[in-house]
Amino acid sequence: ITAANSQAAKVVADKILGIVGNRIILYSDIKNTIADAERNGDPVPENAHCYLLEQALVSKVLMLQAEKDSLPVTDEEVEADLENRIRRYINVYGSQEALEEIAGKSIHQIKEDARNVVREQKLAEAMQRKVVESVRITPYEVKTFFDHQFIHLTNLLNKIY
């Protein structure tokens, strides 16, 4: 037996792409999100990995702040979201049995696997609402913003052509 054969092959099970507080973002999380989008027929842009990693980092920051601020997310809210997701997937795949076959899991397992993710999403959404709830913008400010963007775009196009 050679030395190369006697050593066990190293296999990477997953990679940590980011750490926010005590929460990690795994490469498999990003890959699974992309795979879910593809299965649902959603377009997946070229930079999906980067975009989803950025989105996950922001979501974790919001979620951790929501926990610090003790923003409420009830078990009932999480369960209702899980039920809605399962109903949507059943509509997409035609039946509960088809969904279970595609997922390779029972409905109960699918819900259990998604429960923490849904709770984190609900916390991040609650924090996002808290951050923007006091933001007030007037129609004048909206018009001014888009007028400025239009002028900037016009100047850019004039330089090109």
PDB file of C-alpha atoms in Angstrom:
ATOM      1  CA  ILE A   1       0.000   0.000   0.000  1.00  0.00           C
ATOM      2  CA  THR A   2       1.396   3.371  -0.969  1.00  0.00           C
ATOM      3  CA  ALA A   3       1.337   6.411   1.279  1.00  0.00           C
ATOM      4  CA  ALA A   4      -1.136   8.117  -1.022  1.00  0.00           C
ATOM      5  CA  ASN A   5      -3.560   5.193  -0.849  1.00  0.00           C
ATOM      6  CA  SER A   6      -3.272   4.852   2.910  1.00  0.00           C
ATOM      7  CA  GLN A   7      -4.343   8.434   3.575  1.00  0.00           C
ATOM      8  CA  ALA A   8      -8.050   9.078   3.563  1.00  0.00           C
ATOM      9  CA  ALA A   9      -9.150  11.438   0.821  1.00  0.00           C
ATOM     10  CA  LYS A  10     -10.082  14.835   2.175  1.00  0.00           C
ATOM     11  CA  VAL A  11     -13.617  15.825   1.349  1.00  0.00           C
ATOM     12  CA  VAL A  12     -14.956  19.308   1.969  1.00  0.00           C
ATOM     13  CA  ALA A  13     -18.491  18.947   3.296  1.00  0.00           C
ATOM     14  CA  ASP A  14     -19.250  22.659   3.180  1.00  0.00           C
ATOM     15  CA  LYS A  15     -17.569  26.045   3.364  1.00  0.00           C
ATOM     16  CA  ILE A  16     -18.242  29.002   5.616  1.00  0.00           C
ATOM     17  CA  LEU A  17     -18.666  32.076   3.428  1.00  0.00           C
ATOM     18  CA  GLY A  18     -19.452  34.559   6.161  1.00  0.00           C
ATOM     19  CA  ILE A  19     -19.892  35.008   9.873  1.00  0.00           C
ATOM     20  CA  VAL A  20     -22.156  37.643  11.400  1.00  0.00           C
ATOM     21  CA  GLY A  21     -22.147  37.618  15.183  1.00  0.00           C
ATOM     22  CA  ASN A  22     -22.644  34.002  16.122  1.00  0.00           C
ATOM     23  CA  ARG A  23     -24.359  33.067  12.847  1.00  0.00           C
ATOM     24  CA  ILE A  24     -22.673  31.546   9.825  1.00  0.00           C
ATOM     25  CA  ILE A  25     -23.494  31.599   6.138  1.00  0.00           C
ATOM     26  CA  LEU A  26     -22.616  28.382   4.380  1.00  0.00           C
ATOM     27  CA  TYR A  27     -21.780  27.826   0.734  1.00  0.00           C
ATOM     28  CA  SER A  28     -24.513  25.170   0.681  1.00  0.00           C
ATOM     29  CA  ASP A  29     -27.076  27.811   1.774  1.00  0.00           C
ATOM     30  CA  ILE A  30     -26.265  29.892  -1.298  1.00  0.00           C
ATOM     31  CA  LYS A  31     -26.198  26.863  -3.610  1.00  0.00           C
ATOM     32  CA  ASN A  32     -29.540  25.633  -2.251  1.00  0.00           C
ATOM     33  CA  THR A  33     -31.144  29.043  -2.755  1.00  0.00           C
ATOM     34  CA  ILE A  34     -29.967  29.073  -6.370  1.00  0.00           C
ATOM     35  CA  ALA A  35     -31.151  25.484  -6.894  1.00  0.00           C
ATOM     36  CA  ASP A  36     -34.570  26.383  -5.439  1.00  0.00           C
ATOM     37  CA  ALA A  37     -34.840  29.353  -7.807  1.00  0.00           C
ATOM     38  CA  GLU A  38     -33.924  27.165 -10.778  1.00  0.00           C
ATOM     39  CA  ARG A  39     -36.455  24.495  -9.748  1.00  0.00           C
ATOM     40  CA  ASN A  40     -39.125  27.204  -9.501  1.00  0.00           C
ATOM     41  CA  GLY A  41     -38.226  28.481 -12.959  1.00  0.00           C
ATOM     42  CA  ASP A  42     -36.991  31.808 -11.615  1.00  0.00           C
ATOM     43  CA  PRO A  43     -34.204  33.543 -13.545  1.00  0.00           C
ATOM     44  CA  VAL A  44     -30.776  33.179 -11.934  1.00  0.00           C
ATOM     45  CA  PRO A  45     -28.367  36.007 -12.809  1.00  0.00           C
ATOM     46  CA  GLU A  46     -24.675  35.429 -13.447  1.00  0.00           C
ATOM     47  CA  ASN A  47     -23.688  37.100 -10.189  1.00  0.00           C
ATOM     48  CA  ALA A  48     -26.236  35.166  -8.112  1.00  0.00           C
ATOM     49  CA  HIS A  49     -23.631  33.859  -5.657  1.00  0.00           C
ATOM     50  CA  CYS A  50     -22.364  37.362  -4.840  1.00  0.00           C
ATOM     51  CA  TYR A  51     -25.836  38.868  -4.689  1.00  0.00           C
ATOM     52  CA  LEU A  52     -27.178  36.119  -2.426  1.00  0.00           C
ATOM     53  CA  LEU A  53     -24.155  36.288  -0.124  1.00  0.00           C
ATOM     54  CA  GLU A  54     -24.624  40.048   0.261  1.00  0.00           C
ATOM     55  CA  GLN A  55     -28.335  39.530   0.887  1.00  0.00           C
ATOM     56  CA  ALA A  56     -27.583  36.831   3.487  1.00  0.00           C
ATOM     57  CA  LEU A  57     -25.072  39.059   5.295  1.00  0.00           C
ATOM     58  CA  VAL A  58     -27.537  41.946   5.508  1.00  0.00           C
ATOM     59  CA  SER A  59     -30.299  39.597   6.612  1.00  0.00           C
ATOM     60  CA  LYS A  60     -28.142  38.163   9.419  1.00  0.00           C
ATOM     61  CA  VAL A  61     -27.231  41.662  10.636  1.00  0.00           C
ATOM     62  CA  LEU A  62     -30.909  42.666  10.693  1.00  0.00           C
ATOM     63  CA  MET A  63     -31.902  39.412  12.374  1.00  0.00           C
ATOM     64  CA  LEU A  64     -29.285  39.756  15.122  1.00  0.00           C
ATOM     65  CA  GLN A  65     -30.338  43.348  15.788  1.00  0.00           C
ATOM     66  CA  ALA A  66     -33.977  42.247  15.933  1.00  0.00           C
ATOM     67  CA  GLU A  67     -33.019  39.669  18.559  1.00  0.00           C
ATOM     68  CA  LYS A  68     -31.127  42.327  20.561  1.00  0.00           C
ATOM     69  CA  ASP A  69     -34.137  44.642  20.343  1.00  0.00           C
ATOM     70  CA  SER A  70     -36.427  41.744  21.345  1.00  0.00           C
ATOM     71  CA  LEU A  71     -38.674  42.249  18.339  1.00  0.00           C
ATOM     72  CA  PRO A  72     -41.499  39.735  18.512  1.00  0.00           C
ATOM     73  CA  VAL A  73     -41.831  36.865  16.071  1.00  0.00           C
ATOM     74  CA  THR A  74     -44.311  34.273  17.281  1.00  0.00           C
ATOM     75  CA  ASP A  75     -44.317  30.548  16.622  1.00  0.00           C
ATOM     76  CA  GLU A  76     -47.727  31.058  15.010  1.00  0.00           C
ATOM     77  CA  GLU A  77     -46.275  33.526  12.481  1.00  0.00           C
ATOM     78  CA  VAL A  78     -43.491  31.098  11.619  1.00  0.00           C
ATOM     79  CA  GLU A  79     -45.926  28.182  11.296  1.00  0.00           C
ATOM     80  CA  ALA A  80     -48.284  30.229   9.088  1.00  0.00           C
ATOM     81  CA  ASP A  81     -45.381  31.156   6.798  1.00  0.00           C
ATOM     82  CA  LEU A  82     -44.282  27.510   6.605  1.00  0.00           C
ATOM     83  CA  GLU A  83     -47.828  26.431   5.731  1.00  0.00           C
ATOM     84  CA  ASN A  84     -48.036  29.080   2.986  1.00  0.00           C
ATOM     85  CA  ARG A  85     -44.715  27.938   1.538  1.00  0.00           C
ATOM     86  CA  ILE A  86     -45.827  24.301   1.528  1.00  0.00           C
ATOM     87  CA  ARG A  87     -49.100  25.254  -0.204  1.00  0.00           C
ATOM     88  CA  ARG A  88     -47.182  27.217  -2.857  1.00  0.00           C
ATOM     89  CA  TYR A  89     -44.817  24.311  -3.474  1.00  0.00           C
ATOM     90  CA  ILE A  90     -47.717  21.868  -3.733  1.00  0.00           C
ATOM     91  CA  ASN A  91     -49.327  24.180  -6.307  1.00  0.00           C
ATOM     92  CA  VAL A  92     -46.068  24.328  -8.265  1.00  0.00           C
ATOM     93  CA  TYR A  93     -45.436  20.571  -8.214  1.00  0.00           C
ATOM     94  CA  GLY A  94     -49.051  19.442  -8.443  1.00  0.00           C
ATOM     95  CA  SER A  95     -49.410  17.360  -5.299  1.00  0.00           C
ATOM     96  CA  GLN A  96     -48.050  16.742  -1.840  1.00  0.00           C
ATOM     97  CA  GLU A  97     -46.611  13.437  -3.002  1.00  0.00           C
ATOM     98  CA  ALA A  98     -44.767  15.092  -5.904  1.00  0.00           C
ATOM     99  CA  LEU A  99     -43.319  17.701  -3.553  1.00  0.00           C
ATOM    100  CA  GLU A 100     -42.147  15.029  -1.117  1.00  0.00           C
ATOM    101  CA  GLU A 101     -40.594  13.024  -3.938  1.00  0.00           C
ATOM    102  CA  ILE A 102     -38.754  16.029  -5.393  1.00  0.00           C
ATOM    103  CA  ALA A 103     -37.562  17.169  -1.960  1.00  0.00           C
ATOM    104  CA  GLY A 104     -36.744  13.639  -0.843  1.00  0.00           C
ATOM    105  CA  LYS A 105     -38.412  14.466   2.469  1.00  0.00           C
ATOM    106  CA  SER A 106     -41.804  14.368   4.115  1.00  0.00           C
ATOM    107  CA  ILE A 107     -43.785  17.585   4.522  1.00  0.00           C
ATOM    108  CA  HIS A 108     -42.954  17.481   8.238  1.00  0.00           C
ATOM    109  CA  GLN A 109     -39.201  17.227   7.466  1.00  0.00           C
ATOM    110  CA  ILE A 110     -39.398  20.052   4.912  1.00  0.00           C
ATOM    111  CA  LYS A 111     -41.074  22.292   7.492  1.00  0.00           C
ATOM    112  CA  GLU A 112     -38.603  21.367  10.241  1.00  0.00           C
ATOM    113  CA  ASP A 113     -35.632  22.024   7.951  1.00  0.00           C
ATOM    114  CA  ALA A 114     -37.020  25.447   7.013  1.00  0.00           C
ATOM    115  CA  ARG A 115     -38.247  26.519  10.467  1.00  0.00           C
ATOM    116  CA  ASN A 116     -35.052  28.296  11.628  1.00  0.00           C
ATOM    117  CA  VAL A 117     -34.563  29.964   8.259  1.00  0.00           C
ATOM    118  CA  VAL A 118     -38.139  31.263   8.297  1.00  0.00           C
ATOM    119  CA  ARG A 119     -37.764  32.518  11.880  1.00  0.00           C
ATOM    120  CA  GLU A 120     -34.562  34.357  10.919  1.00  0.00           C
ATOM    121  CA  GLN A 121     -36.275  35.858   7.867  1.00  0.00           C
ATOM    122  CA  LYS A 122     -39.218  37.001   9.991  1.00  0.00           C
ATOM    123  CA  LEU A 123     -36.829  38.644  12.485  1.00  0.00           C
ATOM    124  CA  ALA A 124     -34.916  40.377   9.676  1.00  0.00           C
ATOM    125  CA  GLU A 125     -38.186  41.612   8.162  1.00  0.00           C
ATOM    126  CA  ALA A 126     -39.323  42.922  11.553  1.00  0.00           C
ATOM    127  CA  MET A 127     -36.053  44.815  11.974  1.00  0.00           C
ATOM    128  CA  GLN A 128     -36.271  46.200   8.453  1.00  0.00           C
ATOM    129  CA  ARG A 129     -39.798  47.460   9.186  1.00  0.00           C
ATOM    130  CA  LYS A 130     -38.554  49.074  12.401  1.00  0.00           C
ATOM    131  CA  VAL A 131     -35.704  50.808  10.550  1.00  0.00           C
ATOM    132  CA  VAL A 132     -37.939  52.300   7.858  1.00  0.00           C
ATOM    133  CA  GLU A 133     -41.122  52.924   9.847  1.00  0.00           C
ATOM    134  CA  SER A 134     -40.092  56.463  10.723  1.00  0.00           C
ATOM    135  CA  VAL A 135     -38.878  57.317   7.226  1.00  0.00           C
ATOM    136  CA  ARG A 136     -41.160  59.840   5.609  1.00  0.00           C
ATOM    137  CA  ILE A 137     -40.753  60.977   2.049  1.00  0.00           C
ATOM    138  CA  THR A 138     -42.782  63.582   0.239  1.00  0.00           C
ATOM    139  CA  PRO A 139     -43.903  63.500  -3.382  1.00  0.00           C
ATOM    140  CA  TYR A 140     -41.645  66.514  -3.970  1.00  0.00           C
ATOM    141  CA  GLU A 141     -38.605  64.542  -2.750  1.00  0.00           C
ATOM    142  CA  VAL A 142     -39.482  61.640  -5.047  1.00  0.00           C
ATOM    143  CA  LYS A 143     -39.862  63.972  -8.043  1.00  0.00           C
ATOM    144  CA  THR A 144     -36.579  65.738  -7.218  1.00  0.00           C
ATOM    145  CA  PHE A 145     -34.752  62.420  -6.951  1.00  0.00           C
ATOM    146  CA  PHE A 146     -36.005  61.129 -10.302  1.00  0.00           C
ATOM    147  CA  ASP A 147     -35.457  64.483 -12.010  1.00  0.00           C
ATOM    148  CA  HIS A 148     -31.840  64.378 -10.818  1.00  0.00           C
ATOM    149  CA  GLN A 149     -31.475  60.788 -12.046  1.00  0.00           C
ATOM    150  CA  PHE A 150     -32.934  61.756 -15.429  1.00  0.00           C
ATOM    151  CA  ILE A 151     -30.516  64.685 -15.785  1.00  0.00           C
ATOM    152  CA  HIS A 152     -27.590  62.458 -14.816  1.00  0.00           C
ATOM    153  CA  LEU A 153     -28.644  59.776 -17.306  1.00  0.00           C
ATOM    154  CA  THR A 154     -29.153  62.378 -20.069  1.00  0.00           C
ATOM    155  CA  ASN A 155     -25.664  63.806 -19.472  1.00  0.00           C
ATOM    156  CA  LEU A 156     -24.200  60.310 -19.546  1.00  0.00           C
ATOM    157  CA  LEU A 157     -25.950  59.470 -22.824  1.00  0.00           C
ATOM    158  CA  ASN A 158     -24.790  62.772 -24.360  1.00  0.00           C
ATOM    159  CA  LYS A 159     -21.180  61.866 -23.517  1.00  0.00           C
ATOM    160  CA  ILE A 160     -21.566  58.457 -25.134  1.00  0.00           C
ATOM    161  CA  TYR A 161     -23.257  59.686 -28.314  1.00  0.00           C
TER     162      TYR A 161
END
